[in-house]
Coordinates of C-alpha atoms in Angstrom, one line a residue:
X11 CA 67.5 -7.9 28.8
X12 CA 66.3 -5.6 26.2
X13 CA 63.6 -7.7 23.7
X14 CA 62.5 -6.1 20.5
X15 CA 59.6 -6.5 18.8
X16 CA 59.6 -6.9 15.4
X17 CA 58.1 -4.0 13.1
X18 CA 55.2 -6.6 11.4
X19 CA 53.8 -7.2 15.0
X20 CA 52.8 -3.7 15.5
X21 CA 50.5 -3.5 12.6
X22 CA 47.4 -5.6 13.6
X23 CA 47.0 -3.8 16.6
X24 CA 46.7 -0.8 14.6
X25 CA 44.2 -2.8 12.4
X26 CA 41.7 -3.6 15.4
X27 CA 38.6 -2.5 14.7
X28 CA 38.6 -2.2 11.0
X29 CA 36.4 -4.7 10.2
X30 CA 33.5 -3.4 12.7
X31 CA 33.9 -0.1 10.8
X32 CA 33.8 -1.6 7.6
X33 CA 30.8 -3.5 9.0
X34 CA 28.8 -0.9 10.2
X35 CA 29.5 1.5 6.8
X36 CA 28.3 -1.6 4.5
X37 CA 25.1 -2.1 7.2
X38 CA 24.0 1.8 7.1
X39 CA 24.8 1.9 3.2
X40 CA 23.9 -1.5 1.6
X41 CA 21.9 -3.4 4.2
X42 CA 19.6 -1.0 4.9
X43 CA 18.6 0.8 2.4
X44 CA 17.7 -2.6 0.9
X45 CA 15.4 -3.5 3.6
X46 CA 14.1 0.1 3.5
X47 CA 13.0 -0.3 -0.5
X48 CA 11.8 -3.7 0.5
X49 CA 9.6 -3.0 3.3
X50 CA 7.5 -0.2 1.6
X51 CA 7.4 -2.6 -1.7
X52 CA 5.9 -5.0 0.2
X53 CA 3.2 -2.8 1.7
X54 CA 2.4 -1.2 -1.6
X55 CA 1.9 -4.3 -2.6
X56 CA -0.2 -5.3 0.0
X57 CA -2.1 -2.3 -0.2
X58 CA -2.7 -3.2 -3.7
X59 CA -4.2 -6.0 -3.3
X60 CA -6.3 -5.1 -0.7
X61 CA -7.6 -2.6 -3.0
X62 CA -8.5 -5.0 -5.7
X63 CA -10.4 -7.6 -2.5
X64 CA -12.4 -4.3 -1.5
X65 CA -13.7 -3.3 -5.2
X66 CA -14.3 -6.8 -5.8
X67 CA -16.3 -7.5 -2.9
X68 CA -18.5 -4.1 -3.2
X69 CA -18.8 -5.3 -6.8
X70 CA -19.9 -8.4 -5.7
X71 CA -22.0 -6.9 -2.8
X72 CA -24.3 -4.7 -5.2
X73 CA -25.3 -7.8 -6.9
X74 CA -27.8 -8.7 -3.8
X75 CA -31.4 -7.6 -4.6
X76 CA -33.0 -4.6 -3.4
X77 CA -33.6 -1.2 -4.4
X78 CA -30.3 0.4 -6.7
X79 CA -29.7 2.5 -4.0
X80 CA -29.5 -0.4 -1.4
X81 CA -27.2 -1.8 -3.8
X82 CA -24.9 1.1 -3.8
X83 CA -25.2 1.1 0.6
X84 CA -24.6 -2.5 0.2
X85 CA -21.7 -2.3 -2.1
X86 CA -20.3 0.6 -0.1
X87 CA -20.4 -1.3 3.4
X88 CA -18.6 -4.0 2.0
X89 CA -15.7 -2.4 0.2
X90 CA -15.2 -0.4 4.0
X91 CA -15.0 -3.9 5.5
X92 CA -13.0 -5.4 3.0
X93 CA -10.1 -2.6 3.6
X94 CA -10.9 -1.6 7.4
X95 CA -7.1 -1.3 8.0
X96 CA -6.2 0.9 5.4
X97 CA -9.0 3.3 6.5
X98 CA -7.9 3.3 10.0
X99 CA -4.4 3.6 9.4
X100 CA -5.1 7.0 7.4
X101 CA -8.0 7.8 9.6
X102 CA -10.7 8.0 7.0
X103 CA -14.3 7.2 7.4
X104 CA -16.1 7.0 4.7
X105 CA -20.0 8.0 4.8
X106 CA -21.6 5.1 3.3
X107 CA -25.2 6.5 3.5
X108 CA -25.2 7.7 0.3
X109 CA -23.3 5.0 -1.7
X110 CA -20.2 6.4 -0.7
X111 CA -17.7 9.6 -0.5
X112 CA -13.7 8.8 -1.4
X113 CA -12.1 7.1 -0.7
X114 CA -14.8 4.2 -1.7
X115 CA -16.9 5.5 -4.4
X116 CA -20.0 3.3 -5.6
X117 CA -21.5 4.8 -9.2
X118 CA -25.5 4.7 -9.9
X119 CA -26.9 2.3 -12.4
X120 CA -25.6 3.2 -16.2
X121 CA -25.7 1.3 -19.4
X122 CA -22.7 -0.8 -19.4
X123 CA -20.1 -0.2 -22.0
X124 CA -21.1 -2.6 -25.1
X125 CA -24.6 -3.7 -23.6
X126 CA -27.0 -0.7 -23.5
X127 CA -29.6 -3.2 -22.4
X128 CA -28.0 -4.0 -19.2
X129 CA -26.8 -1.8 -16.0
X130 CA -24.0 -1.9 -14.6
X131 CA -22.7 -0.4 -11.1
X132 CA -18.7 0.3 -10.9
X133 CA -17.1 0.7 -7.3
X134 CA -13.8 2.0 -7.0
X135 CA -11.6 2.3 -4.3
X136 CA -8.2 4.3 -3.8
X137 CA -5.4 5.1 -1.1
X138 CA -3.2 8.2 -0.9
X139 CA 0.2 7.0 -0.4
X140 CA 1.4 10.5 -0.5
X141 CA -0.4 11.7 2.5
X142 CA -0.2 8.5 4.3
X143 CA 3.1 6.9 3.9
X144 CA 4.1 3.7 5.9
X145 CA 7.2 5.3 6.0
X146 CA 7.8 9.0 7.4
X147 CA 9.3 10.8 4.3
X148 CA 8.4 8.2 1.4
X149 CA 6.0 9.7 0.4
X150 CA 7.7 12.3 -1.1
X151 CA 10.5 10.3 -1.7
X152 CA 8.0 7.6 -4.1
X153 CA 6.0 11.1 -5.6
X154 CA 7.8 10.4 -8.8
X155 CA 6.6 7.1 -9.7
X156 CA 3.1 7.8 -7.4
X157 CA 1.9 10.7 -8.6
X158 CA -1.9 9.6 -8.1
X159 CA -3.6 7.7 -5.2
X160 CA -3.2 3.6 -5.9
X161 CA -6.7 2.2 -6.8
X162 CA -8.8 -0.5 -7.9
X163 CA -12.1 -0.5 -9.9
X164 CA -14.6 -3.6 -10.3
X165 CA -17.8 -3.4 -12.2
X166 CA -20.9 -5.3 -11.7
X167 CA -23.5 -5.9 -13.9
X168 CA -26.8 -6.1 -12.8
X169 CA -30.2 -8.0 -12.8
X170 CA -32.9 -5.2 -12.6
X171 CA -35.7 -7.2 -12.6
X172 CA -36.0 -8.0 -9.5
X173 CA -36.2 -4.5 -7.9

């Protein structure tokens, strides 16, 4: 007995294993690249904000009495605390000894802008994305937009007379 297939049957089995192709195309083309984009928005993000915290809290931290170069120490120590993780994920380490060297930079007394009566002390923080990507190969990939290191500047001013 001689059975016979008809023509129609033969086609899915030619179709197996379409859909897994098709899967793994839209995965490596859409999905990812999505989560890619995501992932280091996130973290510049992140690192943006722990940029602003760390200026804000030297800022804040040069506001404690003492000599204005205890001030700057002081304001110095506290910005390094404030973005430990950044500094150890890029392996900096800052010398705060001296009111800081980059990437946390605390400014002497000056006049404030405005108030010439009053001093003000600005500390300002900054990150290199382009030498220390989260990502291996973003860095060049984000150098159009980031052209500069991402930082934060707070400004204090302060009560002299009590030095």
């Amino acid at each position: 007995m001689n059975v016979r297939f008809p023509a129609r049957s033969a086609r899915p089995s030619r179709q197996r294993g379409v859909v897994t192709l098709e899967f793994a195309f839209m995965l490596m083309l859409g999905v990812l690249p999505l989560l890619f984009l995501t992932y280091t928005g996130v973290m510049m993000m992140a690192v943006q904000q722990t940029l602003a915290t760390a200026s804000a809290e030297g800022a804040r931290a040069s506001l404690r009495f003492g000599t204005a170069q205890q001030r700057r120490v002081g304001a110095c120590q506290a910005a390094q605390r404030s973005m430990q993780w950044l500094l150890a994920y890029a392996g900096q380490t800052p010398d705060c000894s001296n009111g800081g060297s980059a990437p946390i930079l605390v400014s002497q007394p000056t006049p404030c802008v405005g108030m010439a009566d009053a001093h003000c002390i600005q500390v300002s923080v900054s990150y290199d994305y382009g030498a220390h990507p989260f990502l291996p190969g973003t860095g060049r990939l984000y150098g159009w937009a980031m052209d500069r290191p991402i930082r934060s500047i707070a400004v204090a001013q302060l009560d002299l007379g009590s030095n």
